[in-house]
Amino acid sequence: MDLRAVRGDIAQADVDVVVNAANPGLLGGGGVDGAIHAAGGPSILAECRAIAEALPGSRLPRGQAVATTAGRLPARWVVHTAGPVWSATRDHSAVLRSCYVESLRLADGLGARTVAFPAISAGVYGWPLDDAALQAVSAVRSVTVEHVREARFVLFGDEVLAAFEAALAA
Ligand code: APR
């Protein structure tokens, strides 16, 4: 499995699976979440609602992942995962890594060949860029896949791209 870091809007990524940096409520938001729902259309939210309703407390536990249609996106599926909120006092690294591991496993199980990841938790959730990138790359590298040939980190901005390129080179 190849790993790449590119700059761009993940909603436009021409891949089989786009991973969404969602929240436990699965009802949309800003950032990646907002871009995916805006570009993908209402069918994604409709499926998110149905999935959320079937979950205990109607919430997706942080670190877990669920799949929906990709609606009008070029992708075939969206895999929604809820990242941890950064804390300076509590180490949530395992939850952040789980977002990548569970999303990749789910995408592989769907038969995806290419998967696009955002920098999960590195925006609104405040995770420091360099560590977010190191956790992401090592988590993705730790997964044994059957079908996925490319994991593509799609990043908004030169600073995030540089952090992921450094993590890939480490
Ligand atoms: N394509 C790629 N990357 C993007 C895009 C986009 N269209 N929009 C934002 N980003 C980048 C951000 O700059 C950041 O580096 O994705 C990274 C993750 O940022 P967020 O989208 O804020 O995700 P996160 O930090 O995980 O926070 C999730 O924000 O939007 C809400 O509903 C969401 O509550 C959840 C929270």
Coordinates of N, CA and C and ligand atoms in Angstrom, one line a residue:
M1 N 0.9 -1.2 0.0 CA 0.0 0.0 0.0 C 0.9 1.2 0.0
D2 N 0.6 2.1 -1.0 CA 1.4 3.4 -1.1 C 0.7 4.4 -0.2
L3 N 1.6 5.2 0.4 CA 1.1 6.4 1.2 C 1.5 7.7 0.5
R4 N 0.6 8.6 0.3 CA 1.0 9.9 -0.3 C 0.4 11.0 0.5
A5 N 0.9 12.2 0.4 CA 0.4 13.4 0.9 C 0.2 14.4 -0.2
V6 N -1.0 14.9 -0.4 CA -1.2 15.9 -1.4 C -2.0 17.1 -0.8
R7 N -2.0 18.2 -1.5 CA -2.8 19.4 -1.1 C -4.1 19.4 -1.9
G8 N -5.2 19.7 -1.2 CA -6.4 19.8 -1.9 C -7.7 19.7 -1.1
D9 N -8.8 19.7 -1.7 CA -10.1 19.6 -1.1 C -10.5 18.2 -1.1
I10 N -10.6 17.6 0.1 CA -10.8 16.1 0.1 C -12.2 15.7 -0.5
A11 N -13.1 16.7 -0.5 CA -14.5 16.4 -1.1 C -14.3 16.1 -2.6
Q12 N -13.3 16.6 -3.2 CA -13.1 16.4 -4.7 C -12.1 15.3 -5.0
A13 N -11.7 14.6 -4.0 CA -10.7 13.6 -4.2 C -11.2 12.4 -5.0
D14 N -10.5 12.0 -6.1 CA -11.0 11.0 -7.0 C -10.5 9.6 -6.5
V15 N -11.2 9.2 -5.4 CA -10.8 7.9 -4.8 C -12.1 7.1 -4.5
D16 N -11.9 5.8 -4.1 CA -13.0 5.0 -3.8 C -13.7 5.4 -2.5
V17 N -12.9 5.7 -1.4 CA -13.4 6.1 -0.1 C -12.8 7.4 0.3
V18 N -13.7 8.3 0.8 CA -13.2 9.6 1.4 C -13.6 9.4 2.9
V19 N -12.6 9.7 3.7 CA -12.8 9.6 5.2 C -13.2 11.0 5.7
N20 N -14.3 11.0 6.5 CA -14.8 12.3 7.0 C -14.4 12.5 8.4
A21 N -13.9 13.7 8.7 CA -13.6 14.0 10.1 C -14.9 14.5 10.8
A22 N -15.7 13.6 11.2 CA -17.0 13.9 11.7 C -17.0 14.1 13.2
N23 N -18.2 14.2 13.8 CA -18.3 14.2 15.2 C -19.3 13.1 15.6
P24 N -19.3 12.8 16.9 CA -20.1 11.6 17.3 C -21.6 11.7 16.9
G25 N -22.1 12.9 16.8 CA -23.5 13.0 16.4 C -23.8 12.7 15.0
L26 N -22.8 12.7 14.1 CA -22.9 12.4 12.7 C -23.9 13.3 11.9
L27 N -24.1 14.5 12.4 CA -25.1 15.3 11.8 C -24.5 16.5 11.0
G28 N -23.2 16.4 10.7 CA -22.6 17.4 9.9 C -21.9 18.5 10.8
G29 N -21.2 19.4 10.1 CA -20.4 20.4 10.9 C -19.7 21.3 9.9
G30 N -18.5 21.7 10.3 CA -17.8 22.6 9.4 C -16.6 21.9 8.7
G31 N -15.5 22.5 8.4 CA -14.3 21.9 8.0 C -14.6 20.8 6.9
V32 N -13.9 19.7 7.2 CA -14.0 18.5 6.3 C -15.5 18.1 6.2
D33 N -16.1 18.0 7.4 CA -17.5 17.5 7.5 C -18.4 18.4 6.6
G34 N -18.2 19.7 6.8 CA -19.1 20.6 6.0 C -18.8 20.5 4.5
A35 N -17.6 20.3 4.1 CA -17.2 20.2 2.7 C -17.8 19.0 2.1
I36 N -17.7 17.9 2.8 CA -18.2 16.6 2.3 C -19.7 16.6 2.1
H37 N -20.4 17.1 3.2 CA -21.9 17.2 3.0 C -22.3 18.2 2.0
A38 N -21.6 19.3 1.9 CA -22.0 20.4 0.9 C -21.9 19.8 -0.5
A39 N -20.8 19.1 -0.7 CA -20.5 18.6 -2.1 C -21.2 17.3 -2.4
G40 N -21.4 16.5 -1.3 CA -22.0 15.2 -1.6 C -23.5 15.2 -1.6
G41 N -24.1 16.2 -1.0 CA -25.6 16.3 -1.0 C -26.3 15.6 0.1
P42 N -27.6 15.7 0.1 CA -28.4 15.3 1.3 C -28.4 13.8 1.5
S43 N -28.1 13.0 0.5 CA -28.2 11.5 0.7 C -27.2 11.0 1.8
I44 N -26.1 11.7 1.9 CA -25.1 11.3 2.9 C -25.7 11.6 4.3
L45 N -26.2 12.8 4.5 CA -26.8 13.1 5.8 C -28.0 12.1 6.2
A46 N -28.7 11.8 5.2 CA -29.9 10.9 5.4 C -29.4 9.6 6.0
E47 N -28.3 9.1 5.3 CA -27.8 7.8 5.8 C -27.1 7.9 7.2
C48 N -26.4 9.1 7.4 CA -25.8 9.3 8.7 C -26.9 9.3 9.8
R49 N -28.0 10.0 9.5 CA -29.1 10.0 10.5 C -29.5 8.6 10.9
A50 N -29.8 7.8 9.8 CA -30.3 6.5 10.1 C -29.3 5.6 10.9
I51 N -28.0 5.8 10.6 CA -26.9 5.1 11.3 C -26.9 5.6 12.8
A52 N -26.9 6.9 12.9 CA -26.8 7.5 14.3 C -28.0 7.0 15.2
E53 N -29.2 6.9 14.6 CA -30.4 6.5 15.4 C -30.2 5.1 15.9
A54 N -29.5 4.3 15.1 CA -29.3 2.9 15.5 C -28.2 2.7 16.5
L55 N -27.4 3.7 16.8 CA -26.3 3.6 17.7 C -26.7 3.9 19.1
P56 N -26.1 3.3 20.1 CA -26.5 3.6 21.5 C -26.3 5.1 21.8
G57 N -27.3 5.7 22.3 CA -27.2 7.2 22.6 C -27.1 8.0 21.3
S58 N -27.4 7.4 20.2 CA -27.4 8.0 18.9 C -26.0 8.7 18.6
R59 N -25.0 8.1 19.2 CA -23.6 8.7 19.0 C -22.6 7.6 18.5
L60 N -21.7 8.0 17.6 CA -20.6 7.2 17.2 C -19.5 7.4 18.2
P61 N -19.1 6.3 18.9 CA -17.9 6.4 19.8 C -16.7 7.0 19.1
R62 N -16.0 7.9 19.7 CA -14.7 8.4 19.1 C -13.8 7.3 18.8
G63 N -13.2 7.3 17.7 CA -12.2 6.3 17.3 C -12.8 5.2 16.4
Q64 N -14.2 5.2 16.3 CA -14.8 4.2 15.5 C -15.2 4.8 14.2
A65 N -15.7 4.0 13.2 CA -16.0 4.4 11.9 C -17.2 3.7 11.3
V66 N -18.0 4.5 10.5 CA -19.1 3.9 9.8 C -19.1 4.4 8.4
A67 N -19.7 3.6 7.5 CA -19.7 4.0 6.0 C -21.1 4.4 5.5
T68 N -21.1 5.4 4.6 CA -22.3 5.7 3.9 C -22.1 5.9 2.5
T69 N -23.1 6.1 1.7 CA -23.0 6.5 0.3 C -22.1 7.8 0.3
A70 N -21.6 8.0 -0.9 CA -20.8 9.3 -1.1 C -21.6 10.3 -1.9
G71 N -22.9 10.0 -2.2 CA -23.8 10.9 -2.8 C -23.2 11.4 -4.1
R72 N -23.1 12.7 -4.3 CA -22.6 13.3 -5.6 C -21.1 13.4 -5.6
L73 N -20.4 12.9 -4.6 CA -18.9 13.0 -4.7 C -18.4 12.0 -5.7
P74 N -17.1 12.3 -6.2 CA -16.5 11.3 -7.1 C -16.3 10.0 -6.5
A75 N -16.2 9.9 -5.1 CA -15.9 8.7 -4.4 C -17.1 7.8 -4.4
R76 N -16.9 6.5 -4.0 CA -18.0 5.6 -3.9 C -18.7 5.5 -2.5
W77 N -17.8 5.7 -1.5 CA -18.3 5.7 -0.1 C -17.6 6.9 0.6
V78 N -18.3 7.3 1.7 CA -17.7 8.1 2.7 C -17.6 7.3 4.0
V79 N -16.5 7.3 4.6 CA -16.3 6.6 5.9 C -16.2 7.7 7.0
H80 N -17.2 7.7 7.9 CA -17.2 8.8 8.9 C -16.6 8.3 10.2
T81 N -15.7 9.1 10.7 CA -15.0 8.8 12.0 C -15.0 10.0 12.8
A82 N -15.1 9.8 14.2 CA -15.1 11.0 15.1 C -13.7 10.9 15.8
G83 N -12.9 12.0 15.6 CA -11.6 12.0 16.3 C -11.7 12.5 17.7
P84 N -10.7 12.4 18.4 CA -10.6 12.9 19.8 C -10.3 14.4 19.8
V85 N -10.8 15.1 20.8 CA -10.5 16.5 21.0 C -9.1 16.6 21.7
W86 N -8.2 17.5 21.2 CA -6.9 17.5 21.8 C -7.0 17.9 23.3
S87 N -6.2 17.3 24.1 CA -6.1 17.6 25.5 C -4.6 17.7 25.9
A88 N -4.2 18.7 26.6 CA -2.8 18.8 27.0 C -2.6 17.9 28.3
T89 N -3.6 17.5 28.9 CA -3.5 16.7 30.1 C -3.7 15.2 30.0
R90 N -4.6 14.9 29.0 CA -4.9 13.5 28.8 C -4.4 13.0 27.4
D91 N -3.8 11.9 27.3 CA -3.3 11.4 26.0 C -4.4 10.6 25.3
H92 N -4.9 11.2 24.3 CA -5.9 10.5 23.5 C -5.4 9.9 22.2
S93 N -4.0 9.7 22.1 CA -3.4 9.3 20.9 C -4.0 8.0 20.4
A94 N -4.3 7.1 21.3 CA -4.8 5.8 20.9 C -6.2 5.9 20.1
V95 N -7.0 6.9 20.6 CA -8.2 7.2 19.9 C -8.0 7.7 18.5
L96 N -7.1 8.6 18.4 CA -6.7 9.2 17.1 C -6.3 8.1 16.1
R97 N -5.4 7.3 16.6 CA -4.8 6.2 15.8 C -6.0 5.3 15.4
S98 N -6.9 5.0 16.3 CA -8.0 4.1 16.0 C -8.9 4.7 14.9
C99 N -9.0 6.0 14.8 CA -9.8 6.6 13.7 C -9.2 6.1 12.4
Y100 N -7.9 6.2 12.2 CA -7.3 5.8 11.0 C -7.3 4.3 10.7
V101 N -7.1 3.5 11.8 CA -7.1 2.1 11.7 C -8.5 1.6 11.3
E102 N -9.5 2.0 12.1 CA -10.8 1.5 11.8 C -11.4 2.0 10.5
S103 N -11.1 3.2 10.1 CA -11.5 3.7 8.8 C -10.9 2.9 7.7
L104 N -9.6 2.7 7.8 CA -8.9 1.9 6.7 C -9.4 0.5 6.7
R105 N -9.6 -0.1 7.8 CA -10.1 -1.5 7.8 C -11.5 -1.6 7.2
L106 N -12.3 -0.6 7.5 CA -13.7 -0.6 6.9 C -13.6 -0.4 5.4
A107 N -12.8 0.6 5.0 CA -12.6 0.8 3.5 C -12.1 -0.4 2.8
D108 N -11.2 -1.1 3.4 CA -10.6 -2.3 2.8 C -11.7 -3.4 2.7
G109 N -12.5 -3.5 3.8 CA -13.6 -4.5 3.8 C -14.6 -4.2 2.7
L110 N -14.7 -2.9 2.3 CA -15.7 -2.6 1.2 C -15.1 -2.9 -0.1
G111 N -13.8 -3.2 -0.2 CA -13.1 -3.5 -1.4 C -12.5 -2.3 -2.1
A112 N -12.3 -1.2 -1.3 CA -11.8 0.0 -1.8 C -10.3 -0.2 -2.3
R113 N -9.9 0.5 -3.3 CA -8.5 0.4 -3.8 C -7.8 1.7 -3.4
T114 N -8.5 2.8 -3.3 CA -7.9 4.1 -2.9 C -8.7 4.7 -1.8
V115 N -8.0 5.3 -0.8 CA -8.7 5.9 0.3 C -8.0 7.3 0.6
A116 N -8.9 8.3 0.8 CA -8.4 9.6 1.1 C -8.7 10.0 2.5
F117 N -7.7 10.4 3.3 CA -7.8 10.8 4.7 C -7.5 12.3 4.8
P118 N -8.3 12.9 5.7 CA -8.0 14.3 6.1 C -7.0 14.2 7.3
A119 N -6.6 15.4 7.8 CA -5.8 15.4 9.0 C -6.8 15.4 10.2
I120 N -7.2 14.2 10.6 CA -8.3 14.1 11.6 C -7.8 14.8 12.9
S121 N -8.7 15.5 13.5 CA -8.6 16.2 14.8 C -7.6 17.4 14.7
A122 N -7.0 17.7 13.6 CA -6.0 18.7 13.5 C -6.6 20.1 13.2
G123 N -7.9 20.2 13.1 CA -8.6 21.5 12.9 C -9.3 21.9 14.1
V124 N -10.6 21.9 14.1 CA -11.5 22.3 15.2 C -11.1 21.6 16.5
Y125 N -10.7 20.3 16.3 CA -10.4 19.6 17.5 C -9.0 19.9 18.1
G126 N -8.2 20.7 17.4 CA -7.0 21.3 18.0 C -5.8 20.5 18.2
W127 N -5.7 19.4 17.5 CA -4.5 18.5 17.7 C -3.3 19.1 17.0
P128 N -2.2 19.2 17.7 CA -1.0 19.8 17.1 C -0.6 19.1 15.8
L129 N -0.3 19.9 14.8 CA -0.1 19.3 13.4 C 0.9 18.2 13.3
D130 N 2.1 18.5 13.9 CA 3.2 17.5 13.7 C 2.8 16.1 14.3
D131 N 2.3 16.2 15.5 CA 1.9 14.9 16.1 C 0.7 14.3 15.4
A132 N -0.2 15.1 15.0 CA -1.4 14.5 14.2 C -0.9 13.8 13.0
A133 N 0.1 14.3 12.3 CA 0.7 13.7 11.1 C 1.4 12.4 11.5
L134 N 2.2 12.4 12.5 CA 3.0 11.2 12.9 C 2.0 10.1 13.3
Q135 N 1.0 10.5 14.1 CA 0.0 9.4 14.5 C -0.7 8.8 13.3
A136 N -1.1 9.7 12.4 CA -1.8 9.3 11.2 C -1.0 8.3 10.4
V137 N 0.3 8.7 10.1 CA 1.1 7.9 9.2 C 1.4 6.6 9.9
S138 N 1.8 6.6 11.1 CA 2.1 5.3 11.8 C 0.9 4.4 11.9
A139 N -0.3 5.0 12.2 CA -1.5 4.2 12.3 C -1.8 3.5 11.0
V140 N -1.8 4.3 9.9 CA -2.1 3.7 8.6 C -1.1 2.6 8.2
R141 N 0.2 2.9 8.5 CA 1.2 1.9 8.2 C 1.0 0.6 9.0
S142 N 0.3 0.7 10.1 CA 0.2 -0.5 11.0 C -0.8 -1.5 10.5
V143 N -1.7 -1.1 9.5 CA -2.8 -1.9 9.1 C -2.4 -2.8 7.9
T144 N -2.7 -4.1 8.0 CA -2.6 -5.0 6.9 C -3.8 -5.0 6.1
V145 N -3.7 -4.7 4.8 CA -4.9 -4.6 4.0 C -4.9 -5.6 2.8
E146 N -6.1 -5.9 2.3 CA -6.1 -6.9 1.2 C -6.3 -6.1 -0.1
H147 N -7.1 -5.1 -0.1 CA -7.5 -4.4 -1.4 C -6.9 -3.0 -1.6
V148 N -6.8 -2.3 -0.5 CA -6.3 -0.9 -0.6 C -4.9 -0.8 -1.1
R149 N -4.8 -0.1 -2.3 CA -3.4 0.1 -2.9 C -2.8 1.5 -2.5
E150 N -3.7 2.4 -2.2 CA -3.2 3.8 -1.9 C -3.9 4.5 -0.8
A151 N -3.2 4.9 0.2 CA -3.8 5.8 1.2 C -3.3 7.2 1.0
R152 N -4.2 8.1 0.7 CA -3.8 9.5 0.3 C -4.3 10.5 1.3
F153 N -3.3 11.2 2.0 CA -3.6 12.2 2.9 C -3.9 13.5 2.1
V154 N -5.1 14.0 2.1 CA -5.5 15.2 1.4 C -5.6 16.3 2.3
L155 N -4.7 17.3 2.2 CA -4.5 18.3 3.2 C -4.8 19.8 2.7
F156 N -5.3 20.6 3.6 CA -5.7 21.9 3.3 C -4.5 22.9 3.7
G157 N -3.7 23.2 2.9 CA -2.7 24.2 3.3 C -1.3 23.6 3.3
D158 N -0.3 24.5 3.1 CA 1.1 24.1 3.0 C 1.6 23.6 4.3
E159 N 1.2 24.2 5.4 CA 1.7 23.8 6.7 C 1.4 22.3 7.1
V160 N 0.1 22.0 6.8 CA -0.4 20.6 7.1 C 0.3 19.7 6.2
L161 N 0.4 20.1 4.9 CA 1.1 19.2 3.9 C 2.5 19.0 4.3
A162 N 3.2 20.0 4.8 CA 4.6 19.8 5.2 C 4.7 18.9 6.4
A163 N 3.8 19.0 7.3 CA 3.8 18.1 8.5 C 3.7 16.6 8.1
F164 N 2.8 16.4 7.1 CA 2.5 15.0 6.6 C 3.7 14.5 5.8
E165 N 4.3 15.4 5.0 CA 5.5 15.0 4.2 C 6.6 14.6 5.1
A166 N 6.8 15.4 6.2 CA 7.8 15.1 7.2 C 7.5 13.7 7.9
A167 N 6.3 13.5 8.2 CA 5.9 12.2 8.9 C 6.1 11.1 7.9
L168 N 5.8 11.2 6.7 CA 6.0 10.1 5.7 C 7.5 9.8 5.5
A169 N 8.3 10.9 5.6 CA 9.8 10.7 5.4 C 10.5 10.2 6.7
A170 N 9.8 10.3 7.8 CA 10.4 9.9 9.1 C 10.7 8.4 9.1
Ligands
APR1 N1 -10.4 19.2 2.5 C1 -9.3 18.7 3.2 N2 -8.9 19.2 4.4 C2 -9.7 20.1 5.0 C3 -10.9 20.6 4.4 C4 -11.2 20.1 3.1 N3 -12.3 20.5 2.4 N4 -11.5 21.4 5.2 C5 -10.8 21.5 6.3 N5 -9.7 20.7 6.2 C6 -8.6 20.4 7.2 C7 -8.5 21.4 8.3 O1 -7.7 22.5 7.9 C8 -7.7 20.5 9.3 O2 -6.3 20.5 9.0 O3 -8.9 19.2 7.8 C9 -8.3 19.1 9.1 C10 -9.3 18.7 10.1 O4 -10.1 19.8 10.4 P1 -11.7 19.7 10.8 O5 -12.4 19.5 9.6 O6 -11.9 20.9 11.7 O7 -11.8 18.3 11.7 P2 -11.5 18.0 13.2 O8 -10.3 18.8 13.7 O9 -11.4 16.5 13.2 O10 -12.8 18.5 13.9 C11 -14.0 17.8 13.7 O11 -15.2 19.8 13.3 O12 -16.4 20.2 11.4 C12 -16.5 19.7 12.7 O13 -18.4 18.2 12.6 C13 -17.0 18.3 12.7 O14 -17.3 18.4 15.1 C14 -16.5 17.9 14.1 C15 -15.1 18.7 14.2

